[in-house]
XYZ file of N, CA and C in Angstrom:
441
model
N 41.151 -132.281 64.181
C 40.867 -130.985 64.036
C 39.704 -131.047 64.644
N 39.676 -129.986 65.761
C 38.429 -129.559 66.403
C 37.226 -129.198 65.425
N 36.204 -128.968 66.108
C 34.724 -128.185 64.975
C 35.366 -127.029 65.377
N 35.515 -126.432 65.986
C 36.213 -124.649 66.103
C 37.312 -124.310 65.386
N 38.352 -125.476 65.149
C 39.388 -125.128 64.366
C 38.850 -125.074 62.668
N 38.098 -126.028 62.512
C 37.748 -126.706 61.004
C 36.667 -125.460 60.803
N 35.611 -124.745 61.715
C 34.712 -123.698 61.312
C 35.772 -122.451 60.917
N 36.886 -122.215 61.804
C 37.521 -121.477 61.584
C 38.532 -121.331 60.462
N 38.690 -122.574 60.216
C 39.411 -122.290 58.790
C 38.657 -122.341 57.775
N 37.330 -122.920 57.459
C 36.548 -122.667 56.511
C 36.433 -121.511 55.984
N 35.757 -120.778 57.519
C 35.676 -118.917 57.492
C 36.790 -118.586 56.904
N 37.879 -118.726 57.201
C 38.987 -118.225 56.460
C 39.131 -118.223 55.225
N 39.096 -119.598 54.671
C 39.092 -119.812 53.333
C 38.338 -119.539 52.532
N 36.900 -119.243 53.339
C 35.674 -118.541 52.285
C 35.898 -117.010 52.230
N 36.546 -116.354 53.154
C 36.488 -114.801 53.235
C 37.623 -114.461 52.424
N 39.081 -115.496 52.192
C 39.866 -115.309 51.166
C 39.667 -115.621 50.199
N 38.702 -116.339 49.461
C 38.166 -116.995 48.313
C 36.809 -115.643 47.838
N 36.539 -114.928 48.911
C 35.551 -113.588 48.464
C 36.461 -112.773 48.277
N 37.279 -112.399 48.970
C 38.406 -111.041 48.519
C 39.033 -111.599 47.289
N 39.626 -112.367 46.776
C 40.365 -112.880 45.454
C 39.498 -112.795 44.363
N 37.732 -113.021 44.511
C 36.900 -113.513 43.435
C 36.474 -112.147 42.852
N 36.912 -110.922 43.462
C 36.250 -109.689 42.911
C 34.836 -109.234 43.182
N 34.562 -109.798 44.527
C 33.078 -109.844 45.437
C 33.125 -108.752 45.620
N 34.610 -108.341 46.307
C 34.808 -107.231 47.518
C 34.003 -105.488 47.102
N 33.556 -105.058 47.624
C 32.966 -103.672 47.107
C 34.167 -102.883 46.756
N 35.046 -102.925 47.311
C 35.851 -101.956 46.799
C 36.620 -102.524 45.594
N 36.377 -103.738 45.214
C 37.088 -104.116 43.829
C 36.015 -103.202 42.847
N 34.886 -103.062 42.740
C 34.185 -102.361 41.803
C 34.465 -100.941 41.574
N 35.163 -100.377 42.940
C 35.061 -98.629 42.791
C 36.391 -97.999 41.947
N 36.324 -97.210 41.659
C 37.401 -96.759 40.862
C 37.580 -95.155 41.155
N 38.190 -94.485 41.603
C 38.468 -93.322 41.775
C 38.385 -92.525 40.090
N 38.679 -93.134 39.116
C 38.190 -92.704 37.726
C 36.618 -92.040 37.277
N 35.752 -93.115 38.237
C 34.727 -93.152 37.768
C 33.658 -91.969 38.965
N 33.071 -91.097 38.214
C 32.317 -90.193 39.008
C 31.086 -89.689 38.413
N 29.955 -89.766 39.391
C 28.750 -89.397 39.042
C 28.825 -87.935 38.019
N 27.650 -87.959 37.140
C 27.577 -86.519 36.409
C 26.426 -86.056 37.142
N 26.719 -84.779 37.483
C 25.656 -83.580 38.041
C 25.238 -82.598 37.173
N 24.007 -82.735 37.148
C 23.757 -81.462 36.424
C 22.532 -80.423 37.149
N 22.759 -79.276 37.008
C 21.560 -78.472 37.990
C 20.576 -78.324 36.586
N 19.644 -78.370 37.015
C 18.554 -78.725 35.756
C 17.827 -77.072 36.145
N 17.680 -76.567 36.982
C 17.143 -75.590 37.700
C 17.808 -75.053 38.897
N 18.063 -73.491 38.983
C 18.321 -73.004 40.110
C 17.590 -71.346 39.737
N 16.554 -70.798 40.750
C 16.196 -70.072 40.378
C 15.582 -69.077 41.313
N 15.541 -67.695 41.407
C 14.787 -67.049 42.647
C 13.627 -66.457 42.305
N 13.614 -66.728 40.532
C 12.071 -66.452 40.558
C 11.388 -67.480 39.556
N 10.104 -66.850 39.050
C 9.314 -68.259 38.470
C 9.668 -67.797 36.631
N 9.489 -68.892 35.753
C 9.563 -68.573 34.590
C 8.728 -67.295 33.789
N 7.510 -66.938 34.711
C 6.900 -66.138 34.210
C 7.062 -64.847 35.095
N 7.995 -64.947 36.027
C 9.114 -63.473 36.298
C 8.438 -63.161 38.014
N 7.897 -63.632 38.724
C 7.696 -63.522 39.950
C 8.781 -64.366 40.838
N 9.302 -63.631 41.717
C 10.012 -63.352 42.782
C 9.237 -64.262 43.956
N 10.543 -65.609 43.926
C 9.872 -66.466 45.258
C 10.334 -66.075 46.329
N 9.283 -66.337 47.334
C 9.838 -66.505 48.793
C 9.003 -67.418 49.549
N 9.931 -67.796 50.653
C 9.038 -68.966 51.409
C 7.710 -68.728 52.274
N 6.626 -69.607 52.327
C 5.519 -69.234 53.177
C 6.207 -69.147 54.845
N 5.519 -68.793 55.416
C 5.540 -69.046 56.919
C 5.313 -70.211 57.421
N 5.689 -71.502 58.628
C 5.583 -72.312 58.914
C 6.179 -73.491 59.090
N 5.490 -74.266 59.074
C 6.499 -76.206 59.518
C 6.691 -76.273 57.879
N 8.235 -76.691 57.163
C 8.241 -76.774 56.112
C 7.974 -78.389 55.791
N 7.280 -77.744 54.345
C 6.927 -79.535 54.141
C 7.499 -79.328 52.293
N 8.200 -80.552 51.751
C 8.179 -80.675 50.281
C 7.047 -81.988 49.895
N 7.071 -81.580 48.774
C 6.031 -82.193 47.733
C 6.684 -82.359 46.422
N 6.556 -83.704 46.268
C 6.961 -84.235 45.099
C 5.804 -85.051 44.250
N 5.472 -83.882 42.972
C 4.238 -85.318 42.126
C 4.833 -85.386 40.980
N 4.095 -86.598 40.567
C 4.159 -87.124 39.283
C 2.913 -87.189 38.494
N 2.715 -86.418 37.461
C 1.866 -86.178 37.016
C 1.876 -86.718 35.254
N 0.334 -87.697 35.479
C 0.436 -87.840 34.130
C -0.980 -87.866 33.367
N -0.619 -86.650 32.274
C -1.788 -85.881 31.529
C -1.790 -86.577 30.188
N -3.051 -87.007 29.946
C -3.370 -87.340 28.761
C -3.295 -86.031 27.357
N -2.997 -86.621 26.366
C -3.364 -85.564 25.212
C -4.524 -84.646 25.234
N -4.336 -83.611 25.369
C -5.121 -82.768 25.510
C -5.415 -82.169 26.636
N -5.537 -83.145 27.695
C -5.457 -82.313 28.901
C -5.148 -80.933 29.379
N -6.202 -80.126 30.070
C -5.344 -78.763 30.615
C -6.356 -78.842 31.796
N -5.186 -78.195 32.525
C -5.650 -77.821 34.319
C -6.706 -76.492 34.246
N -7.510 -76.268 34.990
C -8.156 -75.223 35.470
C -7.658 -73.995 35.556
N -7.767 -73.142 35.717
C -6.825 -71.883 36.072
C -6.652 -71.695 37.051
N -5.426 -71.399 38.132
C -4.956 -71.384 39.487
C -3.831 -71.066 39.804
N -3.532 -71.022 41.037
C -2.173 -70.081 41.385
C -1.492 -71.207 42.022
N -0.319 -71.034 42.699
C 0.311 -71.828 43.698
C 1.230 -70.761 44.884
N 1.063 -71.088 45.871
C 1.178 -70.274 46.807
C 2.363 -70.463 47.396
N 3.392 -71.340 47.235
C 4.640 -71.706 47.214
C 5.721 -72.105 46.100
N 6.999 -71.732 46.126
C 7.443 -71.945 45.238
C 8.143 -73.504 44.835
N 7.935 -74.027 43.204
C 8.216 -75.218 42.732
C 9.012 -75.154 41.151
N 9.565 -76.733 40.681
C 10.243 -76.600 39.664
C 9.640 -77.877 39.080
N 9.459 -77.948 38.043
C 8.947 -79.175 36.811
C 9.894 -79.359 36.116
N 10.106 -80.598 35.931
C 10.675 -81.465 35.066
C 10.023 -82.590 33.895
N 10.081 -82.184 32.806
C 9.295 -82.864 31.879
C 9.688 -84.191 31.249
N 8.978 -85.530 32.079
C 9.980 -86.612 31.698
C 9.758 -86.622 29.803
N 8.316 -86.802 29.660
C 7.873 -86.935 28.037
C 6.640 -85.823 28.072
N 6.431 -85.647 26.787
C 5.089 -85.317 26.512
C 5.611 -83.727 25.847
N 5.143 -82.838 25.754
C 5.090 -81.496 25.374
C 3.566 -80.768 25.986
N 3.897 -79.785 26.881
C 3.384 -79.027 27.669
C 3.469 -77.724 27.635
N 2.224 -76.926 27.466
C 2.349 -75.564 27.714
C 1.668 -74.778 29.092
N 2.465 -73.702 28.932
C 1.787 -72.728 30.437
C 1.768 -71.518 30.286
N 0.331 -70.988 30.394
C -0.325 -69.970 29.714
C -0.417 -69.322 31.170
N 0.427 -67.946 30.972
C -0.231 -66.799 31.773
C -1.424 -65.741 31.257
N -0.898 -65.649 30.202
C -1.429 -64.650 29.338
C -1.210 -64.662 28.037
N -1.837 -64.113 26.603
C -1.522 -64.719 25.761
C 0.021 -64.286 25.238
N 0.573 -63.331 25.530
C 1.728 -62.792 25.398
C 2.865 -63.425 26.561
N 2.701 -64.325 27.074
C 3.336 -64.950 28.322
C 3.196 -66.080 28.570
N 3.613 -67.340 27.345
C 3.399 -68.477 27.797
C 4.768 -69.383 27.653
N 4.934 -70.499 28.021
C 5.989 -71.161 28.197
C 5.544 -72.669 27.393
N 6.128 -73.012 26.444
C 6.583 -74.636 26.268
C 7.568 -75.445 26.670
N 7.211 -76.523 27.158
C 8.338 -77.347 27.677
C 8.178 -78.777 27.368
N 9.358 -79.442 26.585
C 9.279 -80.704 26.165
C 10.427 -81.669 26.731
N 9.857 -82.769 26.650
C 11.097 -84.007 26.869
C 12.246 -83.410 27.388
N 12.907 -83.307 28.621
C 13.840 -83.319 29.240
C 14.097 -81.954 29.578
N 13.241 -80.688 29.519
C 12.922 -79.535 29.603
C 12.600 -79.165 31.573
N 13.362 -78.319 32.124
C 12.579 -78.076 33.422
C 12.502 -76.775 33.518
N 11.659 -76.168 34.757
C 11.653 -74.789 35.128
C 11.099 -74.688 36.712
N 11.313 -73.418 36.295
C 10.666 -72.899 37.947
C 9.344 -72.461 38.042
N 8.268 -72.923 38.961
C 6.696 -72.724 38.577
C 6.175 -70.907 38.281
N 4.854 -71.124 37.879
C 4.612 -70.045 38.228
C 4.284 -69.903 39.725
N 4.290 -68.525 40.458
C 3.938 -68.566 41.927
C 3.261 -67.635 42.033
N 2.649 -67.599 43.394
C 1.954 -65.915 44.128
C 0.623 -66.137 43.406
N 0.155 -64.707 43.141
C -1.241 -64.408 42.919
C -1.099 -64.361 40.625
N -0.865 -65.185 40.309
C -0.434 -64.967 39.043
C -0.886 -66.288 38.504
N -2.230 -66.195 38.288
C -3.064 -67.343 37.769
C -2.807 -67.617 36.159
N -2.835 -69.197 35.994
C -2.051 -69.790 34.865
C -3.061 -71.137 34.827
N -2.864 -71.833 33.574
C -3.112 -73.035 33.355
C -1.879 -73.639 32.460
N -1.938 -75.190 32.874
C -1.230 -75.678 31.672
C -1.924 -76.759 30.734
N -1.344 -77.165 29.645
C -2.023 -77.966 28.966
C -1.127 -78.863 27.933
N -1.274 -79.941 28.033
C -0.442 -81.187 27.186
C -1.034 -80.909 25.789
N 0.030 -80.180 25.097
C -0.709 -80.045 23.236
C -0.028 -80.916 22.613
N 0.639 -81.926 23.299
C 1.247 -82.869 22.436
C 0.487 -84.534 21.777
N 0.452 -85.118 21.423
C 0.199 -86.493 20.760
C 0.012 -87.256 21.177
N 0.877 -87.192 22.582
C 1.128 -88.425 23.404
C 1.307 -88.015 24.809
N 0.535 -89.195 25.556
C 0.472 -88.258 27.339
C 1.783 -87.989 28.094
N 1.721 -86.900 28.332
C 2.656 -86.239 29.585
C 3.447 -86.976 30.417
N 4.424 -87.093 31.112
C 4.722 -87.073 32.498
C 5.638 -85.952 32.579
N 5.251 -85.644 33.776
C 5.782 -84.456 34.515
C 6.369 -84.560 35.995
N 7.205 -84.202 36.615
C 7.213 -84.295 37.977
C 7.722 -82.667 38.388
N 6.904 -82.459 39.514
C 6.817 -81.364 39.964
C 7.186 -81.185 41.499
N 8.101 -80.370 41.977
C 8.402 -80.405 43.314
C 8.018 -79.049 43.736
N 7.577 -79.059 44.949
C 7.408 -77.714 46.239
C 8.318 -77.849 47.261
N 8.401 -76.299 47.553
C 9.163 -76.438 48.902
C 7.920 -75.040 49.473
N 6.799 -75.763 50.416
C 6.124 -75.404 51.052
C 5.818 -75.456 52.925
N 4.724 -75.479 52.748
C 4.238 -75.382 54.262
C 3.432 -76.334 54.232
N 3.341 -77.039 55.732
C 2.809 -78.175 55.934
C 1.517 -77.521 56.129
N 0.028 -78.013 55.597
C -1.306 -77.434 55.885
C -1.658 -76.581 55.014
N -0.266 -76.068 53.905
C -1.001 -74.797 52.860
C -0.962 -75.618 51.613
N -2.253 -75.302 50.905
C -2.444 -76.306 49.716
C -1.343 -75.735 48.589
N -1.175 -76.906 47.513
C 0.019 -76.461 46.706
C -0.768 -75.573 46.135
N -1.950 -76.136 45.377
C -2.476 -75.405 44.294
C -3.796 -74.928 44.822
N -4.268 -73.631 44.209
C -5.691 -72.775 44.685
C -6.096 -72.239 43.167
N -7.530 -72.967 43.029
C -8.057 -73.128 41.877
C -8.737 -71.610 41.941
N -9.072 -70.522 40.630
C -9.341 -69.602 40.241
C -10.908 -69.331 40.081
């Protein structure tokens, strides 16, 4: 047997063994297995009632991971672009006014305040809060504007 023929025979044997050993990518696929897709936020307005609109300019997406210690409170601020938030752990309170507040805990999501609506958010829980916030904005436009 020549070197070429021997190499071909070994490759053929190994590929056959690979396919029958369950290592084939197709052996793990099942038409019965499907992902679970949940829409967490779908909104044209913020939790506090502002209607969203997109700023003019080159689009820029931002995803923030915010870790806030217990008791942490943001300064009063506004957002010039629409966003969504998801609380991974902890307890968050967002306040627009005394009669307009949002409490969001682990697993909650919401459309963030928008436009000229001053607000603050605070970790009101006993543990560190972990929040993901995504914004659909414009290149060069600040996400947060301090008041």
